Short mmCIF file of C-alpha atoms in Angstrom, two decimals:
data_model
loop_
_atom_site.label_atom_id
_atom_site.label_comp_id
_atom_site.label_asym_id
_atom_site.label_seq_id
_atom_site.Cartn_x
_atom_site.Cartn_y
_atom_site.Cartn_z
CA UNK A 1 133.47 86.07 81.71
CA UNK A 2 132.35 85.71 78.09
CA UNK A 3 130.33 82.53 77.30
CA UNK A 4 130.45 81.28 73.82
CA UNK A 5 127.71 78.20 72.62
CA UNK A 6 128.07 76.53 69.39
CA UNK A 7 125.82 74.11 67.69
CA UNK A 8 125.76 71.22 66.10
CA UNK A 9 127.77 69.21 68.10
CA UNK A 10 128.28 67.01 65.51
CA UNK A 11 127.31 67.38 61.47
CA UNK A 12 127.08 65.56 58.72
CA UNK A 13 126.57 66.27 54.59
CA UNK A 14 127.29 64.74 51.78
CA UNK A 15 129.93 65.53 49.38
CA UNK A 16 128.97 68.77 47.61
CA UNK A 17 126.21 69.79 50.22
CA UNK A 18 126.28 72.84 52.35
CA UNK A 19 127.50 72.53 55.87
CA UNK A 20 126.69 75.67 58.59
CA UNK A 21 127.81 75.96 62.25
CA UNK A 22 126.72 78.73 64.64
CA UNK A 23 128.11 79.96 67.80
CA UNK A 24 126.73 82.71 70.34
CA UNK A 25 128.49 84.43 72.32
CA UNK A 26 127.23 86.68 76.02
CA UNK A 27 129.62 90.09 75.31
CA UNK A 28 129.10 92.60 73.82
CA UNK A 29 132.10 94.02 73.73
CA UNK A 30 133.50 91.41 72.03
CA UNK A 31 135.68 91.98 68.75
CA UNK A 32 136.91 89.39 67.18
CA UNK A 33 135.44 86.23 66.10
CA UNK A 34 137.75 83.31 64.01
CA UNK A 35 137.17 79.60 63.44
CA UNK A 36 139.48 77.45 63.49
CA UNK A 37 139.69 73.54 61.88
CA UNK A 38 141.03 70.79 63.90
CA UNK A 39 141.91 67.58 61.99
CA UNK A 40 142.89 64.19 64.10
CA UNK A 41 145.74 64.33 65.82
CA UNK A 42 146.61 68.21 65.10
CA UNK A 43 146.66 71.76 66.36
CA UNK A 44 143.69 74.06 65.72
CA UNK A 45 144.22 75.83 62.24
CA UNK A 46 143.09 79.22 61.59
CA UNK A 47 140.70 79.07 58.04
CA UNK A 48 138.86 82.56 58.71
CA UNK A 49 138.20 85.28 61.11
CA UNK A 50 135.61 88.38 61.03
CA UNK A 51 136.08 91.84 63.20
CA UNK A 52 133.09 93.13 64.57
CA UNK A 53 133.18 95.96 62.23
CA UNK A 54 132.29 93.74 59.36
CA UNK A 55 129.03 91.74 58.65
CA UNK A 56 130.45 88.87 56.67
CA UNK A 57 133.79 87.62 55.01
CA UNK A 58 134.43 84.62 52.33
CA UNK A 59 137.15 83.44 51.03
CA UNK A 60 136.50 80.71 48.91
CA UNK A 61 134.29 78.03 49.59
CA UNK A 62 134.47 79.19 53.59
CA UNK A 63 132.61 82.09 54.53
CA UNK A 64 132.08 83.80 57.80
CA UNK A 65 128.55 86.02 59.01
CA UNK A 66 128.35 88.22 62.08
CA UNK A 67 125.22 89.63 63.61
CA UNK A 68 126.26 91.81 66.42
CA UNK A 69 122.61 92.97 67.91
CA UNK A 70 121.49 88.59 68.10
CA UNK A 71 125.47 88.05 69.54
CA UNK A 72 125.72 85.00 67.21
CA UNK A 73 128.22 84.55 63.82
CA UNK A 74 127.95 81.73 61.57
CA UNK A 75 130.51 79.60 59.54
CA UNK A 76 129.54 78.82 56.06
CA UNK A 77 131.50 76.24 53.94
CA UNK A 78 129.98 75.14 49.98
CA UNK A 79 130.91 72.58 48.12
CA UNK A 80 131.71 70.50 50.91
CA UNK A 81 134.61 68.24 50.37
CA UNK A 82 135.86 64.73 52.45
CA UNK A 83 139.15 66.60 53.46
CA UNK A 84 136.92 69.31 55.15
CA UNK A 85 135.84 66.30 57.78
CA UNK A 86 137.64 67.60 60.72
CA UNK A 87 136.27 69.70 64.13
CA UNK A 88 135.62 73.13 63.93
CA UNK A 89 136.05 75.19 66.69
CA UNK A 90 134.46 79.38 66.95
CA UNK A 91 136.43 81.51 69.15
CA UNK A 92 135.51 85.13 70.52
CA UNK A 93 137.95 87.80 72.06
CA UNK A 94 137.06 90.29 74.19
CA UNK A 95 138.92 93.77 73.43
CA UNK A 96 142.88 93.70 72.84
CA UNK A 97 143.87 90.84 74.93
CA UNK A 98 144.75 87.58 73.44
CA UNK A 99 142.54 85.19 75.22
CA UNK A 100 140.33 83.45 72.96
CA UNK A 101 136.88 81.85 74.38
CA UNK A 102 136.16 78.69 72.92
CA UNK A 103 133.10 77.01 71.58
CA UNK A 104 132.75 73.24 72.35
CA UNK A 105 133.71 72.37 68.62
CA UNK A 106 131.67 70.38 65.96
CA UNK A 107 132.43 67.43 64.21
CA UNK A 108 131.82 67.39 60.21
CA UNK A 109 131.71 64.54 58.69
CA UNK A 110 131.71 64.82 54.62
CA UNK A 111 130.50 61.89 53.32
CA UNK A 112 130.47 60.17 49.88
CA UNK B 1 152.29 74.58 58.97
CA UNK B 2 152.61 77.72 61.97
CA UNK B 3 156.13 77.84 62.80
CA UNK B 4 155.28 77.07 66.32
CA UNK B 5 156.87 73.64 67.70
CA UNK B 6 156.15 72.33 70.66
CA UNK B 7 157.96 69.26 72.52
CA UNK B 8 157.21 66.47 73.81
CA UNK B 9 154.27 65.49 71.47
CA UNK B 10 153.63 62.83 73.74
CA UNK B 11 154.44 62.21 77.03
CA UNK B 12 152.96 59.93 80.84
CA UNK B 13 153.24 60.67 83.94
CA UNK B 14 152.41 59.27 87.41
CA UNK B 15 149.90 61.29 89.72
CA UNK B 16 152.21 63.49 91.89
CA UNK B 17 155.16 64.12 89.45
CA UNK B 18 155.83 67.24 87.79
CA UNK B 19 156.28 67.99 83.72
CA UNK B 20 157.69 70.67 81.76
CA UNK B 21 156.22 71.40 78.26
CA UNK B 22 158.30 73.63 76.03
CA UNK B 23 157.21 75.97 72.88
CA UNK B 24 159.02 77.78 70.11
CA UNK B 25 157.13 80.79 68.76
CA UNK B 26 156.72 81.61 65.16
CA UNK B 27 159.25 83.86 63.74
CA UNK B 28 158.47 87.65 64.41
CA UNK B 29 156.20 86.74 67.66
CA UNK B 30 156.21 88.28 70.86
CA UNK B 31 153.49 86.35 72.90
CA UNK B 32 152.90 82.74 73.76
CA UNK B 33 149.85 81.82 75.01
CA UNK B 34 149.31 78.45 76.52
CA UNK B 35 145.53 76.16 76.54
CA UNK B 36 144.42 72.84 77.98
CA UNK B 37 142.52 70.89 75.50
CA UNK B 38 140.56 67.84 77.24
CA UNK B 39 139.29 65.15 75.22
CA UNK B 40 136.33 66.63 73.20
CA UNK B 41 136.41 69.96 74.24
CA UNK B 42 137.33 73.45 72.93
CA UNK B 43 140.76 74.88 74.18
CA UNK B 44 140.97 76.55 77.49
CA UNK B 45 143.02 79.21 78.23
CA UNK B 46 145.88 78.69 80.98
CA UNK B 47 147.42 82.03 80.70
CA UNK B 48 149.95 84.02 78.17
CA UNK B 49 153.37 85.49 78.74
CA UNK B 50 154.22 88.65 77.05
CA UNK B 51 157.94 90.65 77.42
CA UNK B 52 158.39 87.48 79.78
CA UNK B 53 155.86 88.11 82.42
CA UNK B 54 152.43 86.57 82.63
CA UNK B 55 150.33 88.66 80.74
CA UNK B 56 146.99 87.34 81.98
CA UNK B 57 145.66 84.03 83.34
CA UNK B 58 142.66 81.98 82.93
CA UNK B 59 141.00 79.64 86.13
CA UNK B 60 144.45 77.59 86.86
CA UNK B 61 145.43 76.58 90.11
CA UNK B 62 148.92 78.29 90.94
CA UNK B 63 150.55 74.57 90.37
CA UNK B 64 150.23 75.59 86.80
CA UNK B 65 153.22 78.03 85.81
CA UNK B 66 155.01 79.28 83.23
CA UNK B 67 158.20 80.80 81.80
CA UNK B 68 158.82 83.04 78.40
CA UNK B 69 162.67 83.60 77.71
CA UNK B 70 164.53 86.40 75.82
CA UNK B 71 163.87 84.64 72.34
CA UNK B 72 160.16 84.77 73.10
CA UNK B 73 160.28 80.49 73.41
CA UNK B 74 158.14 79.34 76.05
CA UNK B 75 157.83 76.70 78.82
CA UNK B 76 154.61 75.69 80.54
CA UNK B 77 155.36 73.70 84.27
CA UNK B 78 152.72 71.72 85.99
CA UNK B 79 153.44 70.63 89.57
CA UNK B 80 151.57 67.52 91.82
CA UNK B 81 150.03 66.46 88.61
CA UNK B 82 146.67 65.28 88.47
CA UNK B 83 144.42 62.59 86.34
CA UNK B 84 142.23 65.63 85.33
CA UNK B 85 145.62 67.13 83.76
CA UNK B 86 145.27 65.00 81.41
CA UNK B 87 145.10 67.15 78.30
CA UNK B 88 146.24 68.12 75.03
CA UNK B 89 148.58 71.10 75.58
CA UNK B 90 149.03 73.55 73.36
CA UNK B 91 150.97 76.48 72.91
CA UNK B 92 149.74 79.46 70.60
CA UNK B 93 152.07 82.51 69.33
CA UNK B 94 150.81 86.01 68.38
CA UNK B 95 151.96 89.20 68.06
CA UNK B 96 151.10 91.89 71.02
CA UNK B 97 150.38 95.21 70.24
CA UNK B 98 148.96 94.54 66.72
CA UNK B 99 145.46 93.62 68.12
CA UNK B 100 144.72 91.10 66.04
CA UNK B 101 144.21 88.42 67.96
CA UNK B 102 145.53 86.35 65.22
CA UNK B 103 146.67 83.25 67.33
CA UNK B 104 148.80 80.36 65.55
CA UNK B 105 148.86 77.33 67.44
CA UNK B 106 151.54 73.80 67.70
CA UNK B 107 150.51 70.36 67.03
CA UNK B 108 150.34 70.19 70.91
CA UNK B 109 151.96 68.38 73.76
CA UNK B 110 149.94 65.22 74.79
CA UNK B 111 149.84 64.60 78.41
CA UNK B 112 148.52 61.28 80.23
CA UNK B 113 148.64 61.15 83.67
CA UNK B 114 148.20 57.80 85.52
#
């Protein structure tokens, strides 16, 4: 089955600093690749996704980068904020289905 | 805010009891897929029900099972329950056929099991 590895395990940046998380997945035929923020106490939320027939995707201060020969994307936030302290989670689906493989999350802490 | 609600948020159990955890979908989705969330881990799948069969199933033992009804609402039943069932459980709607995978997930269903 697919295997999906994401690193740092845990992060931290000050307030306005760059933060980047990377996951790698072992299919090729994998698809589709979101991320997904988890704050305390909450369900995973859905911030952006990329589809393997696009190279990168932003949408604000979040931005998303797939390189399909490595097998590895990248999530991008600027500007960091506190209130973007939470886990983030990559996920990978393999063809139509809806089963999402997840990473084992990392922790950002934004600090002050 | 997804639309999805799930119920109980919270709930304990003794080893050997049984628990049913119940999901509605978001409005205008077909599929419910259900995950186990441990303590500091990434979601893993338990299976999905689609048209209200089982549309697919991850590494659960069969004591894990599931139900989708006509208005595409969801249960998820766990039999002789375990410590290691101790989870966060959550429930996640999409819509089949679209092949998004766009999956919107509850607030989850916390589980202890003592």
């Amino acid at each position: 089955g697919e295997n999906v590895e994401q690193h740092p395990s845990t992060l931290s940046v000050q307030e306005g600093d760059s933060a980047v998380i990377k996951c790698t997945y072992s299919d090729s035929a994998s698809n589709y690749f979101p991320w997904y923020k988890q704050e305390l106490g909450k369900g995973p939320q859905l911030i952006i996704d990329i589809r393997s027939n696009v190279g990168e995707k932003k949408d604000q201060r979040i931005a998303v980068t797939l390189n399909k020969t490595a097998k590895h994307f990248s999530l991008h936030i600027t500007e960091t904020q506190p209130e973007d302290s939470a886990v983030y989670f990559c996920a990978v689906l393999l063809g139509t289905a809806s089963k999402l493989t997840f990473g084992t999350g990392t922790r950002l802490q934004v600090t002050l | 805010e997804t639309g999805v609600t799930q119920s109980p948020t919270h709930l304990i159990k003794t080893r050997g009891q049984q628990v049913t955890l119940r999901c509605s979908s978001q409005s205008g989705h077909n599929t419910v897929s259900w995950y186990q969330q441990a303590l500091g881990q990434g979601p893993q799948f338990i299976f999905q029900y689609y048209r209200e069969e089982e549309n697919g199933r991850g590494n659960f033992p069969p004591r894990f099972s599931g139900l989708q009804f006509p208005n595409y609402s969801s249960e998820l039943n766990v039999n002789a329950l375990e410590l290691d069932d101790s989870a966060l459980y959550l429930c996640a709607s999409s819509l089949q056929g679209r092949g998004t995978g766009e999956l919107f997930f509850g607030e989850g269903s916390r589980l202890t099991v003592l």
